[in-house]
Amino acid sequence: MRFSLKTLLWGTLAIALGIVVILSLNPKPISVQAALVKVGPLRETVQEDGKTRIREKYTVSAPVSGRLSRIELNPGDHLTEKTLLAVILPSEPAILDQRALAEANAQVQGAEAALLRADSRVEQARINAELSEAKFSRAKKLAENRAASREEYDIAKAERLLANQEIETAEFEVEIAKFELKMAKAALDQFSGDADDVALKPFEIFSPVSGRVLRVLQESSTVVSVGTPLIELGDPSNLEIEIDVLSTDAVRIQIGAELTIEHWGGSTPLRGNVRVVEPGAFTKISSLGVEEQRVNIIADFNEPPERIAALGDGYRVEARITVNEIEKAVLVPNSSLFRHDRKWHVLEVVDGTAKLTPVKIGLQNEEETQILNGLDVGARVIEYPSDQLKPGTRVRVEPQS
């Protein structure tokens, strides 16, 4: 049988058309990445920058007027309660009068009253600590027997921690009150003789607490008046964390909530607990120029002293504060979710094709989302779905490296 050129051409076109039809009916599968729907713990957190600060700082001020000798201490120097901080040389006797003597007597009386208040606060703090310890013991037993919620246990734990911190703060205030009284009496002792014959002797100021020098406020020799700040002291090992968060996030943060400290310079994160959510907010301008209402969160480290020894006052940290936690939740990656018809959907891999599946979500963090209904555990969902994917599109799941 002989074929003409025209017949051969039409036959070739028919074969090509058939191939095109077959390829259009059976397109090449699109390669996708897929993740399994799994069950696991989920933590919802608030992430914000913060800074460390020394819990108890003390600024030593001049108790008398006179010429301050040069302060030889430098920031970072270690101190004991016998370390000499500064010496104030006598002022001109002509400027001393009855009023100055009366002011010195008033300072002594005020310091005595402050010491009485500080002693009373210590006793009150110890009573509160005993009550908090009893509440924590009961909450711990109830939590072990599953008769109390985790939130109740965390609140009792935070109250105990706060009560212990209040004791330390009150005891520190007692030491400072004793120092203030000692300085006031020493200032009064500078007045020798009777009220009509007043003279001053050199005045030495010693450290009220053990710790380190934070800042020298008056380094050079100069004339100072009563109350002039001279030097700032503190204990760098007694640190806390200050984190400012949006007010909308602050209402979700509970006392005792756990937090992790990241990007602080160490190789592993640090742990801590929220101690105070300050009741007052303040306005702050964001980097984008937007006014925001922020609230300070104060937290304590839950680490041994050697773990935070490298940190100091005012160091930058990044905190993740836990606001909610579920031990067992059905989870999918955030990258698999998208909005369609004002509802959340995923593309599920079923028999080698993409299936559009509506879902209802719950808690969400930076990586995963809780699925309340719409998916079964073990199903596979497509991550980062592209515009090429439509319901019914054939897909090939790439093996994960």
PDB file of C-alpha atoms in Angstrom, residues 84-311:
ATOM      1  CA  LEU A  84      35.640  53.982 102.167  1.00  0.00           C
ATOM      2  CA  LEU A  85      33.599  55.678  99.449  1.00  0.00           C
ATOM      3  CA  ALA A  86      34.242  59.371  99.862  1.00  0.00           C
ATOM      4  CA  VAL A  87      35.540  62.073 102.188  1.00  0.00           C
ATOM      5  CA  ILE A  88      33.898  65.488 102.542  1.00  0.00           C
ATOM      6  CA  LEU A  89      36.137  68.243 103.897  1.00  0.00           C
ATOM      7  CA  PRO A  90      34.802  70.939 106.251  1.00  0.00           C
ATOM      8  CA  SER A  91      32.900  73.921 104.957  1.00  0.00           C
ATOM      9  CA  GLU A  92      33.650  77.428 106.081  1.00  0.00           C
ATOM     10  CA  PRO A  93      32.535  77.809 109.710  1.00  0.00           C
ATOM     11  CA  ALA A  94      30.904  81.117 108.868  1.00  0.00           C
ATOM     12  CA  ILE A  95      28.088  79.420 106.975  1.00  0.00           C
ATOM     13  CA  LEU A  96      27.128  77.136 109.879  1.00  0.00           C
ATOM     14  CA  ASP A  97      24.330  78.377 112.113  1.00  0.00           C
ATOM     15  CA  GLN A  98      21.419  77.366 114.311  1.00  0.00           C
ATOM     16  CA  ARG A  99      19.371  76.332 111.289  1.00  0.00           C
ATOM     17  CA  ALA A 100      22.039  73.895 110.116  1.00  0.00           C
ATOM     18  CA  LEU A 101      22.124  72.291 113.554  1.00  0.00           C
ATOM     19  CA  ALA A 102      18.314  71.999 113.591  1.00  0.00           C
ATOM     20  CA  GLU A 103      18.350  70.368 110.157  1.00  0.00           C
ATOM     21  CA  ALA A 104      20.920  67.823 111.361  1.00  0.00           C
ATOM     22  CA  ASN A 105      18.714  66.964 114.348  1.00  0.00           C
ATOM     23  CA  ALA A 106      15.693  66.582 112.053  1.00  0.00           C
ATOM     24  CA  GLN A 107      17.625  64.219 109.782  1.00  0.00           C
ATOM     25  CA  VAL A 108      18.440  61.994 112.751  1.00  0.00           C
ATOM     26  CA  GLN A 109      14.802  61.884 113.832  1.00  0.00           C
ATOM     27  CA  GLY A 110      13.657  61.093 110.285  1.00  0.00           C
ATOM     28  CA  ALA A 111      16.241  58.306 109.962  1.00  0.00           C
ATOM     29  CA  GLU A 112      15.104  56.778 113.270  1.00  0.00           C
ATOM     30  CA  ALA A 113      11.483  56.773 112.054  1.00  0.00           C
ATOM     31  CA  ALA A 114      12.530  55.189 108.737  1.00  0.00           C
ATOM     32  CA  LEU A 115      14.358  52.418 110.603  1.00  0.00           C
ATOM     33  CA  LEU A 116      11.242  51.663 112.665  1.00  0.00           C
ATOM     34  CA  ARG A 117       9.142  51.454 109.479  1.00  0.00           C
ATOM     35  CA  ALA A 118      11.692  49.171 107.852  1.00  0.00           C
ATOM     36  CA  ASP A 119      11.750  46.826 110.858  1.00  0.00           C
ATOM     37  CA  SER A 120       7.956  46.674 110.807  1.00  0.00           C
ATOM     38  CA  ARG A 121       7.939  45.844 107.103  1.00  0.00           C
ATOM     39  CA  VAL A 122      10.365  42.952 107.670  1.00  0.00           C
ATOM     40  CA  GLU A 123       8.015  41.409 110.202  1.00  0.00           C
ATOM     41  CA  GLN A 124       5.056  41.871 107.880  1.00  0.00           C
ATOM     42  CA  ALA A 125       6.993  40.320 104.983  1.00  0.00           C
ATOM     43  CA  ARG A 126       7.908  37.281 107.091  1.00  0.00           C
ATOM     44  CA  ILE A 127       4.266  36.748 108.092  1.00  0.00           C
ATOM     45  CA  ASN A 128       3.214  36.938 104.431  1.00  0.00           C
ATOM     46  CA  ALA A 129       5.975  34.512 103.509  1.00  0.00           C
ATOM     47  CA  GLU A 130       4.788  31.943 106.050  1.00  0.00           C
ATOM     48  CA  LEU A 131       1.233  32.198 104.699  1.00  0.00           C
ATOM     49  CA  SER A 132       2.452  31.896 101.089  1.00  0.00           C
ATOM     50  CA  GLU A 133       4.559  28.862 101.973  1.00  0.00           C
ATOM     51  CA  ALA A 134       1.530  27.138 103.511  1.00  0.00           C
ATOM     52  CA  LYS A 135      -0.621  27.940 100.454  1.00  0.00           C
ATOM     53  CA  PHE A 136       2.089  26.625  98.130  1.00  0.00           C
ATOM     54  CA  SER A 137       2.397  23.370 100.085  1.00  0.00           C
ATOM     55  CA  ARG A 138      -1.359  22.794  99.840  1.00  0.00           C
ATOM     56  CA  ALA A 139      -1.427  23.668  96.135  1.00  0.00           C
ATOM     57  CA  LYS A 140       1.466  21.297  95.461  1.00  0.00           C
ATOM     58  CA  LYS A 141      -0.267  18.385  97.167  1.00  0.00           C
ATOM     59  CA  LEU A 142      -3.527  19.134  95.350  1.00  0.00           C
ATOM     60  CA  ALA A 143      -1.717  19.365  92.018  1.00  0.00           C
ATOM     61  CA  GLU A 144       0.007  16.020  92.603  1.00  0.00           C
ATOM     62  CA  ASN A 145      -3.419  14.448  93.257  1.00  0.00           C
ATOM     63  CA  ARG A 146      -4.911  16.291  90.245  1.00  0.00           C
ATOM     64  CA  ALA A 147      -7.289  18.143  92.571  1.00  0.00           C
ATOM     65  CA  ALA A 148      -5.979  21.570  91.549  1.00  0.00           C
ATOM     66  CA  SER A 149      -5.269  23.098  88.163  1.00  0.00           C
ATOM     67  CA  ARG A 150      -1.825  23.939  86.884  1.00  0.00           C
ATOM     68  CA  GLU A 151      -2.748  27.622  86.952  1.00  0.00           C
ATOM     69  CA  GLU A 152      -3.598  27.502  90.678  1.00  0.00           C
ATOM     70  CA  TYR A 153      -0.275  25.793  91.363  1.00  0.00           C
ATOM     71  CA  ASP A 154       1.646  28.405  89.339  1.00  0.00           C
ATOM     72  CA  ILE A 155      -0.098  31.264  91.158  1.00  0.00           C
ATOM     73  CA  ALA A 156       0.756  29.766  94.567  1.00  0.00           C
ATOM     74  CA  LYS A 157       4.360  29.260  93.442  1.00  0.00           C
ATOM     75  CA  ALA A 158       4.624  32.858  92.245  1.00  0.00           C
ATOM     76  CA  GLU A 159       3.120  34.182  95.488  1.00  0.00           C
ATOM     77  CA  ARG A 160       5.721  32.259  97.474  1.00  0.00           C
ATOM     78  CA  LEU A 161       8.485  33.630  95.258  1.00  0.00           C
ATOM     79  CA  LEU A 162       7.141  37.171  95.607  1.00  0.00           C
ATOM     80  CA  ALA A 163       6.890  36.825  99.393  1.00  0.00           C
ATOM     81  CA  ASN A 164      10.516  35.688  99.636  1.00  0.00           C
ATOM     82  CA  GLN A 165      11.603  38.596  97.459  1.00  0.00           C
ATOM     83  CA  GLU A 166       9.682  40.983  99.708  1.00  0.00           C
ATOM     84  CA  ILE A 167      11.650  39.679 102.711  1.00  0.00           C
ATOM     85  CA  GLU A 168      14.931  40.344 100.919  1.00  0.00           C
ATOM     86  CA  THR A 169      13.759  43.799  99.883  1.00  0.00           C
ATOM     87  CA  ALA A 170      12.600  44.628 103.409  1.00  0.00           C
ATOM     88  CA  GLU A 171      15.878  43.435 104.934  1.00  0.00           C
ATOM     89  CA  PHE A 172      17.791  45.517 102.400  1.00  0.00           C
ATOM     90  CA  GLU A 173      15.709  48.548 103.389  1.00  0.00           C
ATOM     91  CA  VAL A 174      16.577  47.899 107.044  1.00  0.00           C
ATOM     92  CA  GLU A 175      20.294  47.927 106.209  1.00  0.00           C
ATOM     93  CA  ILE A 176      19.873  51.146 104.254  1.00  0.00           C
ATOM     94  CA  ALA A 177      17.829  52.718 107.076  1.00  0.00           C
ATOM     95  CA  LYS A 178      20.579  51.811 109.549  1.00  0.00           C
ATOM     96  CA  PHE A 179      23.133  53.389 107.241  1.00  0.00           C
ATOM     97  CA  GLU A 180      21.029  56.538 106.861  1.00  0.00           C
ATOM     98  CA  LEU A 181      20.681  56.794 110.633  1.00  0.00           C
ATOM     99  CA  LYS A 182      24.411  56.298 111.087  1.00  0.00           C
ATOM    100  CA  MET A 183      25.155  59.011 108.523  1.00  0.00           C
ATOM    101  CA  ALA A 184      22.632  61.385 110.104  1.00  0.00           C
ATOM    102  CA  LYS A 185      24.156  60.881 113.563  1.00  0.00           C
ATOM    103  CA  ALA A 186      27.636  61.291 112.133  1.00  0.00           C
ATOM    104  CA  ALA A 187      26.552  64.517 110.464  1.00  0.00           C
ATOM    105  CA  LEU A 188      25.171  65.729 113.813  1.00  0.00           C
ATOM    106  CA  ASP A 189      28.409  64.759 115.536  1.00  0.00           C
ATOM    107  CA  GLN A 190      30.271  67.060 113.139  1.00  0.00           C
ATOM    108  CA  PHE A 191      28.850  69.942 115.168  1.00  0.00           C
ATOM    109  CA  SER A 192      31.185  70.243 118.141  1.00  0.00           C
ATOM    110  CA  GLY A 193      30.676  72.602 121.009  1.00  0.00           C
ATOM    111  CA  ASP A 194      27.395  74.364 121.738  1.00  0.00           C
ATOM    112  CA  ALA A 195      24.892  75.839 119.302  1.00  0.00           C
ATOM    113  CA  ASP A 196      26.698  79.204 119.369  1.00  0.00           C
ATOM    114  CA  ASP A 197      30.105  77.748 118.540  1.00  0.00           C
ATOM    115  CA  VAL A 198      29.671  75.338 115.633  1.00  0.00           C
ATOM    116  CA  ALA A 199      32.595  73.709 113.794  1.00  0.00           C
ATOM    117  CA  LEU A 200      32.941  70.764 111.446  1.00  0.00           C
ATOM    118  CA  LYS A 201      35.395  67.861 111.270  1.00  0.00           C
ATOM    119  CA  PRO A 202      36.265  65.837 108.114  1.00  0.00           C
ATOM    120  CA  PHE A 203      33.460  63.442 107.202  1.00  0.00           C
ATOM    121  CA  GLU A 204      34.130  59.904 105.913  1.00  0.00           C
ATOM    122  CA  ILE A 205      31.441  57.919 104.059  1.00  0.00           C
ATOM    123  CA  PHE A 206      31.640  54.111 104.047  1.00  0.00           C
ATOM    124  CA  SER A 207      29.703  51.663 101.888  1.00  0.00           C
ATOM    125  CA  PRO A 208      26.286  50.715 103.346  1.00  0.00           C
ATOM    126  CA  VAL A 209      26.160  47.344 101.540  1.00  0.00           C
ATOM    127  CA  SER A 210      28.417  44.724  99.991  1.00  0.00           C
ATOM    128  CA  GLY A 211      28.419  44.648  96.213  1.00  0.00           C
ATOM    129  CA  ARG A 212      30.015  46.582  93.379  1.00  0.00           C
ATOM    130  CA  VAL A 213      30.247  50.133  92.144  1.00  0.00           C
ATOM    131  CA  LEU A 214      27.733  50.747  89.350  1.00  0.00           C
ATOM    132  CA  ARG A 215      28.354  54.422  88.604  1.00  0.00           C
ATOM    133  CA  VAL A 216      30.462  57.227  90.016  1.00  0.00           C
ATOM    134  CA  LEU A 217      28.261  60.318  89.829  1.00  0.00           C
ATOM    135  CA  GLN A 218      30.756  62.844  91.260  1.00  0.00           C
ATOM    136  CA  GLU A 219      34.257  61.698  90.391  1.00  0.00           C
ATOM    137  CA  SER A 220      36.267  64.918  90.669  1.00  0.00           C
ATOM    138  CA  SER A 221      36.764  67.087  93.712  1.00  0.00           C
ATOM    139  CA  THR A 222      34.017  69.673  93.982  1.00  0.00           C
ATOM    140  CA  VAL A 223      31.819  71.534  96.447  1.00  0.00           C
ATOM    141  CA  VAL A 224      28.644  69.585  97.232  1.00  0.00           C
ATOM    142  CA  SER A 225      25.511  70.369  99.187  1.00  0.00           C
ATOM    143  CA  VAL A 226      23.433  68.063 101.363  1.00  0.00           C
ATOM    144  CA  GLY A 227      21.713  65.380  99.278  1.00  0.00           C
ATOM    145  CA  THR A 228      24.047  65.554  96.247  1.00  0.00           C
ATOM    146  CA  PRO A 229      24.264  62.040  94.655  1.00  0.00           C
ATOM    147  CA  LEU A 230      27.843  60.753  94.804  1.00  0.00           C
ATOM    148  CA  ILE A 231      28.012  57.090  93.833  1.00  0.00           C
ATOM    149  CA  GLU A 232      25.601  54.278  92.879  1.00  0.00           C
ATOM    150  CA  LEU A 233      26.034  50.799  94.396  1.00  0.00           C
ATOM    151  CA  GLY A 234      24.398  47.424  93.857  1.00  0.00           C
ATOM    152  CA  ASP A 235      24.835  43.661  93.755  1.00  0.00           C
ATOM    153  CA  PRO A 236      24.990  42.411  90.108  1.00  0.00           C
ATOM    154  CA  SER A 237      24.178  38.866  91.198  1.00  0.00           C
ATOM    155  CA  ASN A 238      20.751  40.023  92.442  1.00  0.00           C
ATOM    156  CA  LEU A 239      19.182  40.500  89.004  1.00  0.00           C
ATOM    157  CA  GLU A 240      15.637  40.691  87.705  1.00  0.00           C
ATOM    158  CA  ILE A 241      14.213  41.163  84.205  1.00  0.00           C
ATOM    159  CA  GLU A 242      12.130  44.075  82.919  1.00  0.00           C
ATOM    160  CA  ILE A 243      10.136  43.373  79.748  1.00  0.00           C
ATOM    161  CA  ASP A 244       7.723  45.865  78.193  1.00  0.00           C
ATOM    162  CA  VAL A 245       4.850  44.256  76.272  1.00  0.00           C
ATOM    163  CA  LEU A 246       1.734  45.533  74.545  1.00  0.00           C
ATOM    164  CA  SER A 247      -1.146  46.154  76.930  1.00  0.00           C
ATOM    165  CA  THR A 248      -3.277  43.714  74.894  1.00  0.00           C
ATOM    166  CA  ASP A 249      -0.697  41.014  75.641  1.00  0.00           C
ATOM    167  CA  ALA A 250      -0.254  42.035  79.278  1.00  0.00           C
ATOM    168  CA  VAL A 251      -3.849  41.134  80.149  1.00  0.00           C
ATOM    169  CA  ARG A 252      -3.120  37.530  79.120  1.00  0.00           C
ATOM    170  CA  ILE A 253       0.039  37.168  81.220  1.00  0.00           C
ATOM    171  CA  GLN A 254      -0.475  35.571  84.629  1.00  0.00           C
ATOM    172  CA  ILE A 255       1.613  35.956  87.768  1.00  0.00           C
ATOM    173  CA  GLY A 256       3.974  32.968  87.930  1.00  0.00           C
ATOM    174  CA  ALA A 257       3.964  32.361  84.177  1.00  0.00           C
ATOM    175  CA  GLU A 258       7.080  30.651  82.888  1.00  0.00           C
ATOM    176  CA  LEU A 259       9.397  32.403  80.470  1.00  0.00           C
ATOM    177  CA  THR A 260      12.599  31.631  78.599  1.00  0.00           C
ATOM    178  CA  ILE A 261      15.413  34.107  77.982  1.00  0.00           C
ATOM    179  CA  GLU A 262      17.028  33.836  74.561  1.00  0.00           C
ATOM    180  CA  HIS A 263      19.734  35.745  72.678  1.00  0.00           C
ATOM    181  CA  TRP A 264      21.403  36.868  75.887  1.00  0.00           C
ATOM    182  CA  GLY A 265      24.880  35.777  74.853  1.00  0.00           C
ATOM    183  CA  GLY A 266      24.927  32.269  76.305  1.00  0.00           C
ATOM    184  CA  SER A 267      24.685  28.975  74.460  1.00  0.00           C
ATOM    185  CA  THR A 268      21.406  27.833  76.043  1.00  0.00           C
ATOM    186  CA  PRO A 269      18.243  29.740  77.074  1.00  0.00           C
ATOM    187  CA  LEU A 270      17.662  30.811  80.665  1.00  0.00           C
ATOM    188  CA  ARG A 271      14.464  30.186  82.617  1.00  0.00           C
ATOM    189  CA  GLY A 272      12.417  32.497  84.779  1.00  0.00           C
ATOM    190  CA  ASN A 273       8.984  33.296  86.195  1.00  0.00           C
ATOM    191  CA  VAL A 274       6.823  36.408  86.057  1.00  0.00           C
ATOM    192  CA  ARG A 275       6.669  38.135  89.435  1.00  0.00           C
ATOM    193  CA  VAL A 276       4.808  41.371  88.705  1.00  0.00           C
ATOM    194  CA  VAL A 277       2.545  42.700  85.963  1.00  0.00           C
ATOM    195  CA  GLU A 278       2.648  46.433  86.599  1.00  0.00           C
ATOM    196  CA  PRO A 279      -0.850  47.977  86.809  1.00  0.00           C
ATOM    197  CA  GLY A 280       0.064  51.148  84.912  1.00  0.00           C
ATOM    198  CA  ALA A 281       0.780  51.421  81.186  1.00  0.00           C
ATOM    199  CA  PHE A 282       2.869  53.985  79.322  1.00  0.00           C
ATOM    200  CA  THR A 283       2.996  55.284  75.758  1.00  0.00           C
ATOM    201  CA  LYS A 284       5.895  54.268  73.543  1.00  0.00           C
ATOM    202  CA  ILE A 285       6.595  55.110  69.907  1.00  0.00           C
ATOM    203  CA  SER A 286       7.409  51.994  67.864  1.00  0.00           C
ATOM    204  CA  SER A 287      10.130  51.825  65.208  1.00  0.00           C
ATOM    205  CA  LEU A 288       7.384  52.414  62.626  1.00  0.00           C
ATOM    206  CA  GLY A 289       6.271  55.626  64.340  1.00  0.00           C
ATOM    207  CA  VAL A 290       3.089  54.135  65.830  1.00  0.00           C
ATOM    208  CA  GLU A 291       1.995  55.025  69.373  1.00  0.00           C
ATOM    209  CA  GLU A 292       1.659  51.907  71.519  1.00  0.00           C
ATOM    210  CA  GLN A 293       0.469  51.359  75.067  1.00  0.00           C
ATOM    211  CA  ARG A 294       3.066  49.212  76.818  1.00  0.00           C
ATOM    212  CA  VAL A 295       3.174  47.539  80.229  1.00  0.00           C
ATOM    213  CA  ASN A 296       6.267  46.503  82.176  1.00  0.00           C
ATOM    214  CA  ILE A 297       6.533  42.846  83.194  1.00  0.00           C
ATOM    215  CA  ILE A 298       8.982  42.077  86.024  1.00  0.00           C
ATOM    216  CA  ALA A 299      10.363  38.535  86.180  1.00  0.00           C
ATOM    217  CA  ASP A 300      12.898  36.624  88.283  1.00  0.00           C
ATOM    218  CA  PHE A 301      15.528  34.220  87.053  1.00  0.00           C
ATOM    219  CA  ASN A 302      14.991  30.572  87.932  1.00  0.00           C
ATOM    220  CA  GLU A 303      18.646  29.654  87.520  1.00  0.00           C
ATOM    221  CA  PRO A 304      21.633  29.034  89.814  1.00  0.00           C
ATOM    222  CA  PRO A 305      23.839  32.127  90.351  1.00  0.00           C
ATOM    223  CA  GLU A 306      26.688  30.755  88.223  1.00  0.00           C
ATOM    224  CA  ARG A 307      24.392  30.585  85.175  1.00  0.00           C
ATOM    225  CA  ILE A 308      23.709  34.337  85.217  1.00  0.00           C
ATOM    226  CA  ALA A 309      27.093  35.464  86.518  1.00  0.00           C
ATOM    227  CA  ALA A 310      28.020  36.910  83.098  1.00  0.00           C
ATOM    228  CA  LEU A 311      24.989  39.211  83.041  1.00  0.00           C
TER     229      LEU A 311
END
